[in-house]
Amino acid sequence: MDMDKLTSTLAREIGRDAKQVANVITLLEGGATIPFIARYRKELHGSMDDQLLRQLCDRLQYLRNLEGRKEEIRRAIENQGKLTEELSRAIENAATLAEAEDLYRPYKQKRRTRATIAREKGLEPLAQLLFEQKRSGPAPEEAARDHSGPEKGVETVEDALQGASDIIAEWLSDDAAIRKTLRELVLRQGSLHSVAAAQEDSVYRLYYDFTFPLRRLQGYQVLAINRGERENMLKVSVQLDRPNALAALCRAVVRPGTPAMAFVKAAAEDAYDRLIFPSLEREVRALLKEQADEGAIHTFALNLRPLLMQPPVKGKVTMGLDPGYRMGCKVAVVDATGKVLDTRVVYPTHGQRQKEECIRTLSQMIARHQVECIAIGNGTASRETEQMTAQLIRRIGGGVSYMVVSEAGASVYSASPLAAEEFPQFDVNLRSAVSIARRLQDPLAELVKIDPKAIGVGQYQHDMPQARLGQALDGVVEDCVNAVGVDANTASPSLLQRVSGLTAATAKNVVHYREEKGAFQSRKELLKVRGLGPKAYEQCAGFIRVPESRQVLDRTGVHPESYAAAQALLEECGFTLSDVEKGALEHLPEKAEAMGLEELEKRIGVGVPTLRDILRELCKPGRDPREELPPPLLRTDVMEMKDLKPGMELKGTVRNVVDFGVFVDIGVHQDGLVHISKLPQRVRHPSQLLQVGDVVTVWVEKVDEGKKRISLTMCGVPPLA
């Protein structure tokens, strides 16, 4: 596929202008990153966002892989001397890998099959004669007599006919058009069927006698059934109306009224039952899994983004509690910048005396360090720790609030070399308490230290292709870090390495430079960092802030390449850089709009999208986009499951969004489920309405304490049963 065709294909698929797509491809080939392209090259691509750019990038990679595979297939067939113009055109026009592989199938080196053995016995001419189905042709038995006998290695007429049938069956199985027709039929009319493989009750009981059309199957159902099959709890098959499928096959190959019609029909049935349908069943199940994986990865990425972008609780001394039974509750107090001030281990679950001692110890720590917020991990013993915290807050007369935070991945981080390097003086368990405290203060800065797959806001993440999942989630982390920006003088290596253009090595070099030379005084000073050359600087500079710089634009998201444009814009509107410093630009956007952005574009030399970005940055230097979101829900008291009654109205925080609904933390330790049917609007997927971190109003619909299930609704007070 030449570049023009590739570009037009991509443009059509994503609904954008071909020139814009070509510009993106050129930028990618020149080493530009997705965040850089999304933020600082808007004029070239029509302001595509980072998600659309990643979609384009993934599709570009697929099409290039497809082209590479098609070229391999074409070369392999040509080496066999069997490449015709018609076949070459068919390969060129194949739109998917499946179509290309279907065309290659007849020419693949096969292991020894029944058809291979029949060919070795010289039965291919007989198969060809019968498959032609001439009206004047011989009857199958008559034709077979000429191809049987001891001297031919075929003992009987029946053996000759069986060999010819095997050859025809393999021809039909290898026919690309037939496979395409039947594949489409399976996807359109087939169903997935599962039955119990064992007698005992299990989490898979919903699928113990389950049949559902393939075209309507949900991704979570496919993943659940596949897992049940792997655990030997389910037997799974694809079902298709056999007479209907055979009719479609016979229409393509059987010629009615010919002497060989019945023979070819029988060979077609054998091909379908023995070769075609089992192969298509494997293909379809692989396709279902691939689609389910992509859907689950997409959902995971959708959930991860708002989790990382949760508003930070800035400027507050915070206490982190990592709950536990046997090893006690680990405590860490960090100051407003995340520096560790104090640590302890207390035992609130070891009896009333130890609980009172715990409350006394924590009260003293709160008073000594003037703690304002408490972050509680949601793992083992979280419920008891939350109850103790609520009692503690009442005992000290308030003034402190708490929030239960996800501790997913905290243990992975605390045992990692990164944590050992950051906190060599602390025990592994105390490191996790520090991480939990910092997750409340700045979720993004802390969560970037953890493998995104360990954060736990998806479904069936361990069943997905791990490389593809990791690639998608790393993209989300990169986009979030660059959307917020990082402080060159305080950011950790984990945070810096996610910045556009930086690597793990250059991120460590940035930290090493500031430790050796002191705080960065300007963005240009980044060019003195070992390994950080002009190209890396171009990619990273706009995303790195230097609050200590005398150049006020170094503290903003304005890229250094646009400093002259920013100053020209200020002058055109009657302002100066000192006005940016003073924050006296409230009328700048009005003046710019009054003058006309298109007119300013001509005078200043940068496009309207870049002008809008510059205006936004000048008015709010160093702004954090997370601060524009609703603040997290902090609590001062706790409820238990037994306190819940149908119809009760509660405020909660969305913890996870899955295909069938959303899980909401309502302050009783056990998250409640709002099924997709109980959302306030009809949507295809809950992510169209809600995202992780949203604070929502819900009503209790049903509580099952035995199974620890809470059913919630967002459609108003449910009717009493």
XYZ file of C-alpha atoms in Angstrom:
721
model
C 0.000 0.000 0.000
C 1.579 3.282 -1.055
C 1.593 6.277 1.288
C -1.287 8.060 -0.447
C -3.516 4.987 -0.206
C -2.481 4.399 3.410
C -3.231 8.017 4.294
C -6.627 8.031 2.572
C -7.579 4.730 4.281
C -6.724 6.127 7.716
C -8.441 9.443 6.984
C -11.631 7.644 5.962
C -11.584 5.394 9.033
C -11.160 8.190 11.595
C -13.175 10.792 9.677
C -10.399 13.371 9.282
C -8.743 15.223 6.412
C -6.094 13.201 4.544
C -3.568 16.064 4.738
C -3.935 16.188 8.533
C -3.372 12.427 8.734
C -0.315 12.713 6.476
C 1.071 15.433 8.772
C 0.653 13.196 11.829
C 2.437 10.308 10.085
C 5.311 12.636 9.147
C 5.590 13.892 12.743
C 5.575 10.342 14.146
C 8.254 9.264 11.670
C 10.305 12.292 12.732
C 10.355 11.069 16.347
C 7.588 13.286 17.795
C 5.569 11.844 20.696
C 1.774 11.723 20.903
C 1.539 14.285 23.785
C 3.794 16.722 21.905
C 1.826 16.356 18.671
C -1.507 16.705 20.499
C -0.481 19.834 22.400
C 1.958 21.736 20.228
C 1.146 20.825 16.624
C -2.614 21.419 16.567
C -2.576 23.425 13.353
C -1.067 20.478 11.492
C -3.687 17.917 12.541
C -6.836 19.921 13.204
C -6.671 19.671 17.027
C -7.039 15.893 17.304
C -6.877 14.825 20.957
C -4.321 12.353 22.312
C -6.800 9.450 22.293
C -7.646 9.898 18.609
C -3.953 10.260 17.790
C -3.198 6.981 19.589
C -6.052 5.303 17.712
C -4.550 6.571 14.454
C -1.089 5.370 15.520
C -2.373 1.865 16.414
C -4.276 1.570 13.144
C -1.235 2.784 11.196
C 0.824 0.034 12.822
C -1.827 -2.586 11.965
C -1.995 -1.528 8.321
C 1.790 -1.567 8.019
C 1.926 -5.031 9.589
C -0.803 -6.129 7.160
C 1.201 -4.790 4.216
C 4.282 -6.596 5.454
C 2.396 -9.877 5.797
C 0.779 -9.492 2.351
C 4.211 -8.982 0.824
C 5.491 -12.137 2.574
C 2.498 -14.108 1.230
C 2.939 -12.766 -2.292
C 6.644 -13.668 -2.244
C 6.010 -17.176 -0.854
C 3.435 -17.974 -3.569
C 5.658 -16.469 -6.263
C 8.548 -18.718 -5.133
C 6.248 -21.680 -5.767
C 5.616 -20.389 -9.305
C 1.867 -20.139 -8.634
C 1.285 -16.365 -8.385
C -1.226 -15.182 -10.992
C -2.312 -11.599 -11.706
C -5.761 -12.365 -10.297
C -4.328 -13.802 -7.071
C -1.889 -10.897 -6.728
C -4.804 -8.428 -7.020
C -6.814 -10.391 -4.447
C -3.888 -10.279 -1.998
C -3.464 -6.533 -2.632
C -7.159 -5.911 -1.927
C -7.310 -8.027 1.267
C -8.542 -5.647 3.984
C -7.697 -7.848 6.984
C -5.071 -10.344 8.054
C -7.779 -13.066 8.044
C -8.570 -12.414 4.366
C -4.875 -12.463 3.444
C -4.317 -15.737 5.339
C -7.351 -17.318 3.606
C -5.762 -16.567 0.228
C -2.456 -18.071 1.365
C -4.046 -21.161 2.909
C -3.940 -23.393 -0.252
C -0.222 -22.633 -0.719
C 0.937 -23.187 2.859
C 3.213 -26.091 3.642
C 0.859 -28.553 5.360
C 1.567 -31.476 7.581
C 0.690 -34.871 6.084
C -3.102 -35.067 5.704
C -5.609 -37.528 4.270
C -5.657 -35.424 1.092
C -1.836 -35.525 0.905
C -1.868 -39.331 1.066
C -4.574 -39.456 -1.646
C -2.470 -37.208 -3.913
C 0.555 -39.451 -3.395
C -1.583 -42.327 -4.708
C -2.324 -40.356 -7.874
C -5.998 -39.619 -7.108
C -5.937 -35.866 -7.812
C -7.014 -36.311 -11.504
C -10.014 -38.359 -10.318
C -10.913 -35.662 -7.787
C -10.607 -32.993 -10.493
C -12.789 -35.000 -12.919
C -15.564 -35.510 -10.367
C -15.373 -31.965 -9.003
C -15.966 -30.543 -12.500
C -19.427 -32.217 -12.413
C -19.930 -32.300 -16.160
C -23.411 -33.289 -17.253
C -21.883 -35.737 -19.724
C -19.319 -36.947 -17.221
C -19.074 -40.503 -15.875
C -20.681 -41.722 -12.683
C -18.249 -41.632 -9.712
C -17.950 -45.445 -9.461
C -17.220 -45.752 -13.173
C -14.570 -43.028 -13.068
C -12.981 -44.578 -9.975
C -12.381 -47.946 -11.711
C -9.710 -46.332 -13.888
C -7.904 -45.109 -10.754
C -8.013 -48.246 -8.625
C -6.326 -51.607 -8.574
C -3.331 -53.179 -6.828
C -0.924 -51.873 -9.474
C -2.051 -48.294 -8.695
C -1.718 -48.699 -4.911
C -5.456 -48.218 -4.459
C -7.080 -51.507 -3.587
C -10.755 -50.804 -4.310
C -13.110 -48.396 -6.051
C -14.310 -47.307 -2.595
C -10.730 -46.442 -1.589
C -10.318 -44.368 -4.761
C -13.560 -42.478 -4.127
C -12.619 -41.867 -0.500
C -9.259 -40.426 -1.565
C -10.922 -38.183 -4.177
C -13.428 -37.039 -1.549
C -10.582 -36.168 0.851
C -8.882 -34.069 -1.831
C -12.117 -32.215 -2.691
C -12.804 -31.620 1.018
C -9.378 -30.004 1.423
C -9.930 -27.861 -1.694
C -13.203 -26.587 -0.250
C -11.614 -25.972 3.147
C -8.848 -23.929 1.507
C -11.190 -21.882 -0.716
C -10.957 -18.230 0.441
C -14.402 -17.243 -0.898
C -16.114 -20.196 0.803
C -14.376 -19.511 4.116
C -15.326 -15.830 3.947
C -18.998 -16.666 3.245
C -19.212 -19.202 6.069
C -17.257 -17.007 8.497
C -19.730 -14.163 7.929
C -22.603 -16.635 8.374
C -21.200 -17.854 11.711
C -20.734 -14.285 12.967
C -24.219 -13.298 11.802
C -26.241 -16.352 12.840
C -24.023 -18.365 15.197
C -24.238 -18.523 18.981
C -21.895 -19.349 21.849
C -23.007 -22.236 24.038
C -21.608 -23.215 27.424
C -22.579 -25.973 29.870
C -21.309 -27.040 33.289
C -18.266 -29.296 33.225
C -18.576 -30.001 36.956
C -21.443 -30.426 39.393
C -20.373 -28.013 42.132
C -21.696 -24.467 42.441
C -19.292 -21.726 41.370
C -19.064 -18.124 40.210
C -19.735 -19.466 36.695
C -23.235 -20.787 37.475
C -24.751 -18.135 35.175
C -23.052 -19.952 32.305
C -23.954 -23.545 33.266
C -26.581 -23.640 30.513
C -25.956 -20.551 28.427
C -26.630 -19.856 24.751
C -26.309 -16.384 23.285
C -26.018 -14.982 19.732
C -22.411 -14.152 18.832
C -23.353 -10.744 17.437
C -24.844 -9.682 20.799
C -22.273 -11.192 23.163
C -20.708 -8.713 25.578
C -16.961 -8.682 26.153
C -17.244 -9.481 29.868
C -19.334 -12.564 29.028
C -16.692 -13.833 26.605
C -13.898 -13.291 29.137
C -15.863 -14.956 31.955
C -16.720 -17.988 29.797
C -13.125 -18.335 28.598
C -11.857 -18.238 32.179
C -14.469 -20.815 33.248
C -13.321 -23.073 30.418
C -9.657 -22.707 31.433
C -10.554 -23.634 35.020
C -12.405 -26.749 33.754
C -15.739 -25.457 35.063
C -17.340 -24.987 31.623
C -17.501 -26.748 28.271
C -17.839 -24.244 25.445
C -18.775 -24.520 21.774
C -19.912 -22.363 18.862
C -23.261 -23.387 17.410
C -24.577 -22.770 13.902
C -27.590 -24.219 12.095
C -25.872 -27.022 10.134
C -28.474 -27.416 7.333
C -28.354 -23.664 6.721
C -24.548 -23.648 6.562
C -24.425 -26.712 4.306
C -26.970 -25.119 1.970
C -24.692 -22.058 1.646
C -21.691 -24.299 0.968
C -23.486 -26.519 -1.549
C -24.839 -23.507 -3.429
C -21.251 -22.494 -4.075
C -19.914 -25.883 -5.270
C -22.660 -28.400 -6.194
C -24.049 -28.497 -9.740
C -27.563 -30.016 -9.650
C -28.491 -32.721 -12.161
C -24.956 -34.000 -12.823
C -23.822 -37.619 -12.247
C -21.241 -36.515 -9.625
C -23.621 -34.150 -7.761
C -24.320 -36.479 -4.815
C -20.619 -37.344 -4.500
C -19.518 -33.694 -4.389
C -22.313 -32.879 -1.938
C -21.123 -35.659 0.379
C -17.532 -34.369 0.067
C -18.774 -30.865 0.920
C -20.536 -32.167 4.034
C -17.349 -33.955 5.077
C -15.334 -30.768 4.459
C -17.744 -28.739 6.567
C -17.911 -31.165 9.503
C -14.273 -32.256 9.605
C -12.327 -29.223 8.380
C -14.217 -25.993 7.810
C -16.457 -25.614 10.858
C -13.843 -26.716 13.474
C -11.389 -24.268 11.902
C -13.950 -21.442 11.802
C -14.974 -22.201 15.394
C -11.359 -21.687 16.503
C -11.107 -18.526 14.397
C -14.371 -17.085 15.714
C -13.483 -17.796 19.325
C -10.090 -16.170 18.803
C -11.834 -13.159 17.224
C -14.310 -12.951 20.132
C -11.433 -13.003 22.602
C -9.500 -10.386 20.640
C -12.547 -8.088 20.565
C -13.268 -8.731 24.261
C -9.619 -8.029 25.113
C -9.652 -4.755 23.193
C -12.920 -3.755 24.862
C -11.590 -4.604 28.324
C -8.311 -2.775 27.637
C -10.322 0.243 26.463
C -12.425 0.119 29.657
C -9.291 -0.219 31.804
C -7.760 2.806 30.067
C -10.990 4.796 30.483
C -10.974 4.044 34.226
C -7.270 4.689 34.680
C -7.368 8.190 33.198
C -9.799 9.748 35.728
C -8.133 7.832 38.583
C -4.787 9.398 37.708
C -6.422 12.777 37.154
C -8.227 12.825 40.514
C -7.904 16.255 42.130
C -4.994 16.364 44.588
C -5.563 17.301 48.222
C -2.739 19.838 48.191
C -1.059 21.690 51.000
C -2.315 19.451 53.834
C -0.366 17.378 56.346
C -1.682 13.860 55.791
C -1.685 10.625 57.769
C -1.617 7.362 55.826
C -3.031 4.190 57.401
C -2.201 0.808 55.864
C -4.618 -1.527 57.694
C -3.784 -5.078 58.738
C -4.666 -7.734 61.314
C -1.642 -9.784 62.389
C 1.026 -7.204 61.482
C -1.032 -4.276 62.769
C -1.915 -0.986 61.106
C 1.071 0.833 59.624
C 1.005 4.624 60.085
C 2.936 7.348 58.255
C 2.547 11.125 58.534
C 3.776 13.231 55.595
C 3.981 17.004 55.350
C 2.312 19.139 52.661
C 5.129 18.274 50.206
C 5.011 14.516 50.889
C 8.090 14.422 53.144
C 7.827 11.758 55.866
C 7.511 13.281 59.363
C 6.671 10.287 61.530
C 5.869 6.553 61.409
C 4.313 4.019 63.797
C 2.672 0.607 63.939
C -0.565 0.357 65.958
C -2.961 -2.542 66.645
C -6.609 -1.389 66.546
C -7.916 -4.932 65.866
C -6.110 -6.706 68.747
C -8.687 -5.975 71.446
C -10.281 -3.002 73.176
C -7.172 -2.068 75.205
C -4.961 -1.973 72.095
C -7.663 -0.046 70.218
C -7.749 2.634 72.945
C -3.965 2.799 72.906
C -4.092 3.179 69.105
C -6.574 6.090 69.333
C -4.399 7.743 71.981
C -1.214 7.353 69.884
C -2.828 8.643 66.700
C -4.408 11.577 68.581
C -0.953 12.604 69.803
C 0.514 12.311 66.293
C -2.347 14.399 64.856
C -1.793 17.114 67.464
C 1.996 17.060 67.137
C 2.060 17.337 63.341
C -1.268 19.168 62.860
C -2.647 16.499 60.587
C -5.666 17.631 58.537
C -6.457 14.539 56.427
C -6.267 10.796 56.891
C -5.946 8.342 53.990
C -7.010 4.755 54.722
C -6.046 1.860 52.456
C -8.995 -0.263 51.340
C -7.390 -3.690 51.885
C -7.505 -6.199 54.752
C -8.935 -4.770 58.012
C -9.919 -1.551 56.259
C -13.455 -1.665 57.703
C -12.246 -1.903 61.303
C -9.624 0.779 60.703
C -12.243 3.097 59.213
C -14.510 2.588 62.243
C -11.590 3.335 64.582
C -10.779 6.482 62.545
C -14.361 7.760 62.808
C -14.231 7.158 66.571
C -10.854 8.938 66.732
C -12.215 12.005 64.896
C -15.185 12.221 67.303
C -12.843 11.812 70.303
C -10.591 14.735 69.268
C -13.570 16.944 68.438
C -13.288 16.984 64.634
C -11.029 19.153 62.531
C -9.810 16.102 60.587
C -11.474 14.259 57.708
C -10.634 10.950 56.076
C -10.929 9.153 52.760
C -10.612 5.481 51.886
C -8.195 5.200 48.963
C -7.401 2.235 46.743
C -4.225 0.545 47.891
C -3.985 -1.539 44.713
C -0.331 -1.893 43.839
C 0.922 -0.364 47.115
C 2.480 -3.642 48.251
C 4.045 -4.106 44.788
C 5.562 -0.619 45.016
C 6.734 -0.926 48.645
C 8.717 -4.092 47.849
C 10.196 -2.647 44.643
C 13.793 -1.449 44.150
C 12.337 2.025 43.504
C 10.783 2.167 46.997
C 13.954 0.771 48.573
C 15.933 3.528 46.862
C 13.422 6.195 47.942
C 12.982 4.971 51.572
C 15.998 2.831 52.507
C 15.443 3.589 56.199
C 11.855 2.253 56.319
C 10.431 -1.218 56.610
C 8.518 -2.496 53.532
C 5.177 -2.189 55.368
C 5.793 1.424 56.409
C 6.614 2.353 52.812
C 3.097 1.327 51.779
C 1.617 3.643 54.467
C 3.658 6.521 52.989
C 2.388 5.632 49.518
C -1.236 5.611 50.744
C -0.834 9.078 52.338
C 0.722 10.481 49.181
C -2.039 8.972 47.012
C -4.467 11.351 48.677
C -2.121 14.332 48.337
C -1.225 13.787 44.680
C -2.630 10.610 43.090
C -0.791 11.104 39.795
C 2.676 11.631 41.267
C 2.334 8.501 43.421
C 0.546 6.167 41.031
C 3.117 6.659 38.247
C 5.528 4.657 40.439
C 3.347 1.570 40.045
C 2.856 -0.704 37.046
C -0.509 0.511 35.660
C -1.725 -3.116 35.454
C -1.467 -3.364 39.263
C -3.756 -0.371 39.910
C -6.865 -2.547 39.504
C -9.566 -0.461 37.801
C -10.465 -2.877 35.040
C -11.902 -6.346 34.679
C -10.143 -9.600 33.758
C -6.877 -7.693 33.297
C -4.811 -10.844 33.944
C -6.564 -12.618 31.048
C -5.606 -10.014 28.461
C -2.478 -9.917 26.280
C -0.134 -8.264 28.744
C 2.059 -6.472 26.201
C -0.962 -4.841 24.531
C -2.487 -3.931 27.910
C 0.800 -2.456 29.112
C 1.189 -0.410 25.929
C -2.336 1.028 26.197
C -2.034 1.863 29.901
C 1.425 3.382 29.524
C -0.088 5.668 26.884
C -2.765 6.812 29.346
C -0.165 7.504 32.055
C 1.973 9.454 29.584
C -1.001 11.547 28.441
C -2.040 12.339 32.027
C 1.452 13.323 33.195
C 1.931 15.628 30.216
C -1.541 17.142 30.573
C -0.693 18.178 34.151
C 2.980 19.038 33.654
C 5.818 18.409 36.117
C 8.039 20.563 38.290
C 11.658 20.172 37.184
C 12.894 20.732 40.753
C 10.607 18.391 42.718
C 9.448 15.653 40.317
C 10.620 12.103 40.997
C 12.420 10.082 38.301
C 9.233 7.970 37.977
C 7.241 11.080 37.079
C 9.914 12.630 34.861
C 10.382 9.509 32.727
C 6.725 9.777 31.658
C 7.321 13.253 30.228
C 7.302 13.465 26.435
C 10.813 12.998 25.060
C 12.417 11.756 28.300
C 13.541 8.215 29.080
C 14.261 6.475 32.383
C 17.951 7.328 31.900
C 17.458 11.034 31.090
C 14.919 11.350 33.948
C 17.553 10.076 36.401
C 20.072 12.461 34.857
C 17.694 15.397 35.454
C 17.445 14.473 39.152
C 21.210 13.892 39.377
C 21.867 17.317 37.789
C 19.670 19.218 40.270
C 21.187 17.302 43.215
C 24.672 18.202 42.038
C 24.157 21.738 40.654
C 21.119 22.895 42.638
C 17.599 23.752 41.460
C 17.021 24.503 37.779
C 16.770 28.244 37.171
C 15.370 28.066 33.613
C 14.047 25.653 31.024
C 17.130 26.218 28.847
C 19.241 24.758 31.648
C 17.691 21.375 30.838
C 19.965 21.301 27.775
C 22.921 20.923 30.161
C 21.589 17.589 31.408
C 23.601 14.653 30.100
C 21.785 12.835 27.301
C 19.108 15.501 26.883
C 19.731 16.884 23.382
C 17.843 19.391 21.200
C 15.259 16.841 19.981
C 14.440 15.616 23.503
C 14.321 19.241 24.683
C 11.854 20.135 21.918
C 9.594 17.260 22.996
C 9.787 17.776 26.784
C 10.278 21.515 27.391
C 6.610 22.552 27.210
C 5.582 19.947 29.774
C 8.251 20.810 32.361
C 7.692 23.776 34.683
C 10.503 25.714 36.408
C 8.817 27.759 39.192
C 12.190 29.269 40.229
C 12.841 30.778 36.782
C 12.926 34.542 36.282
C 11.246 33.996 32.897
C 7.573 33.731 33.868
C 6.787 31.701 30.738
C 9.052 28.923 32.076
C 6.361 28.379 34.737
C 3.595 27.852 32.178
C 2.630 25.342 29.506
C 3.713 27.740 26.748
C 6.400 26.003 24.678
C 9.746 27.882 24.375
C 9.273 27.936 20.589
C 6.191 30.130 21.208
C 7.708 32.601 23.714
C 8.086 35.278 21.022
C 4.480 34.706 19.945
C 3.283 34.987 23.565
C 5.099 38.276 24.076
C 3.787 39.605 20.746
C 0.243 38.632 21.771
C 0.616 40.488 25.073
C 1.923 43.604 23.314
C -0.888 43.554 20.721
C -3.410 43.495 23.569
C -1.635 46.148 25.680
C -0.057 43.907 28.345
C 3.451 42.861 29.407
C 5.134 39.829 30.975
C 5.039 41.605 34.362
C 1.224 41.508 34.113
C 1.491 37.711 33.796
C 3.615 37.699 36.971
C 1.037 39.802 38.833
C -1.917 37.773 37.555
C -3.469 40.929 36.092
C -4.718 39.500 32.805
C -8.400 38.921 33.479
C -9.345 41.044 30.434
C -6.758 39.541 28.035
C -9.100 36.933 26.437
C -11.804 39.584 25.866
C -9.327 41.939 24.190
C -7.919 39.157 22.005
C -11.402 38.036 20.927
C -12.384 41.657 20.214
C -9.346 42.094 17.975
C -10.138 38.795 16.232
C -7.979 35.687 16.639
C -7.771 35.251 12.857
C -6.367 38.783 12.566
C -3.892 38.124 15.415
C -2.879 34.903 13.680
C -1.747 36.924 10.641
C 0.169 39.450 12.749
C 1.831 37.029 15.166
C 2.416 34.051 12.891
C 0.943 31.201 14.916
C -2.386 29.456 14.378
C -5.642 30.076 16.230
C -5.470 26.802 18.270
C -2.002 27.746 19.565
C -3.185 31.307 20.327
C -6.060 29.919 22.398
C -3.650 27.686 24.343
C -1.281 30.612 24.964
C -4.166 32.789 26.193
C -5.277 30.081 28.622
C -1.753 29.610 29.982
C -1.063 33.352 30.357
C -4.265 33.874 32.335
C -3.530 30.935 34.685
C 0.256 30.388 34.785
C 1.120 26.902 36.021
C -2.534 25.908 36.245
C -3.301 22.309 37.206
C -6.219 20.984 35.105
C -7.108 18.620 37.953
C -8.120 21.538 40.155
C -11.016 22.301 37.802
C -12.609 18.935 38.696
C -14.919 18.348 41.691
C -12.878 17.726 44.882
C -12.693 14.202 46.354
C -15.342 13.217 48.916
C -13.826 13.321 52.415
C -15.728 11.750 55.332
C -15.794 12.172 59.105
C -18.026 9.232 60.076
C -18.661 5.671 58.960
C -21.665 3.410 58.432
C -21.983 -0.355 58.390
C -23.857 -2.551 55.962
C -26.571 -3.208 58.555
C -27.270 0.545 58.675
C -28.368 0.550 55.015
C -32.086 0.544 54.282
C -33.865 0.438 50.887
C -34.637 3.957 49.711
C -31.757 5.534 51.659
C -30.068 8.396 49.775
C -26.266 8.516 49.898
C -23.297 10.327 48.364
C -20.610 8.070 46.946
C -17.494 7.959 44.792
C -17.300 5.879 41.613
C -14.513 3.324 42.111
C -14.763 1.237 38.943
C -16.637 1.352 35.638
C -17.289 -1.992 33.915
C -19.415 -3.151 30.993
C -22.453 -3.963 33.140
C -22.456 -0.992 35.530
C -20.445 1.048 38.042
C -19.175 0.239 41.523
C -19.659 3.050 44.035
C -17.971 3.551 47.419
C -20.758 4.693 49.774
C -18.731 4.558 52.981
C -19.575 1.037 54.211
C -16.344 -0.651 53.054
C -18.259 -2.779 50.532
C -18.780 -1.030 47.195
C -22.326 -1.053 45.843
C -23.235 -1.821 42.229
C -25.327 0.466 40.056
C -26.336 -1.838 37.212
C -26.341 -0.247 33.762
C -30.154 -0.500 33.779
C -30.248 1.665 36.939
C -28.301 4.602 35.510
C -30.263 7.852 35.004
C -29.899 7.650 31.202
C -29.910 4.765 28.711
C -26.361 4.302 27.408
C -24.469 1.605 25.508
C -21.659 1.659 28.071
C -21.557 3.212 31.576
C -18.380 5.128 30.650
C -20.510 7.358 28.437
C -22.052 8.752 31.624
C -19.633 8.220 34.524
C -15.949 7.854 35.243
C -13.759 6.802 38.157
C -13.633 9.491 40.856
C -17.045 11.012 40.093
C -19.027 11.909 43.215
C -22.618 10.759 42.695
C -25.966 10.562 44.491
C -27.341 7.024 44.774
C -30.250 5.294 46.471
C -30.079 1.895 48.161
C -32.222 -0.660 46.341
C -31.325 -3.978 47.956
C -28.829 -5.223 50.564
C -27.687 -8.840 50.912
C -25.419 -8.990 53.982
C -24.792 -12.721 53.570
C -23.330 -12.339 50.067
C -22.013 -8.838 50.816
C -23.881 -7.336 47.885
C -25.352 -3.858 47.708
C -27.628 -2.950 44.802
C -27.882 0.778 44.141
C -29.815 2.944 41.725
C -29.322 6.439 40.330
C -32.901 6.679 39.057
C -34.394 8.148 42.257
C -35.909 6.559 45.344
C -36.809 2.921 44.489
C -40.313 1.647 45.372
C -40.452 -0.284 48.634
C -40.830 -4.030 48.215
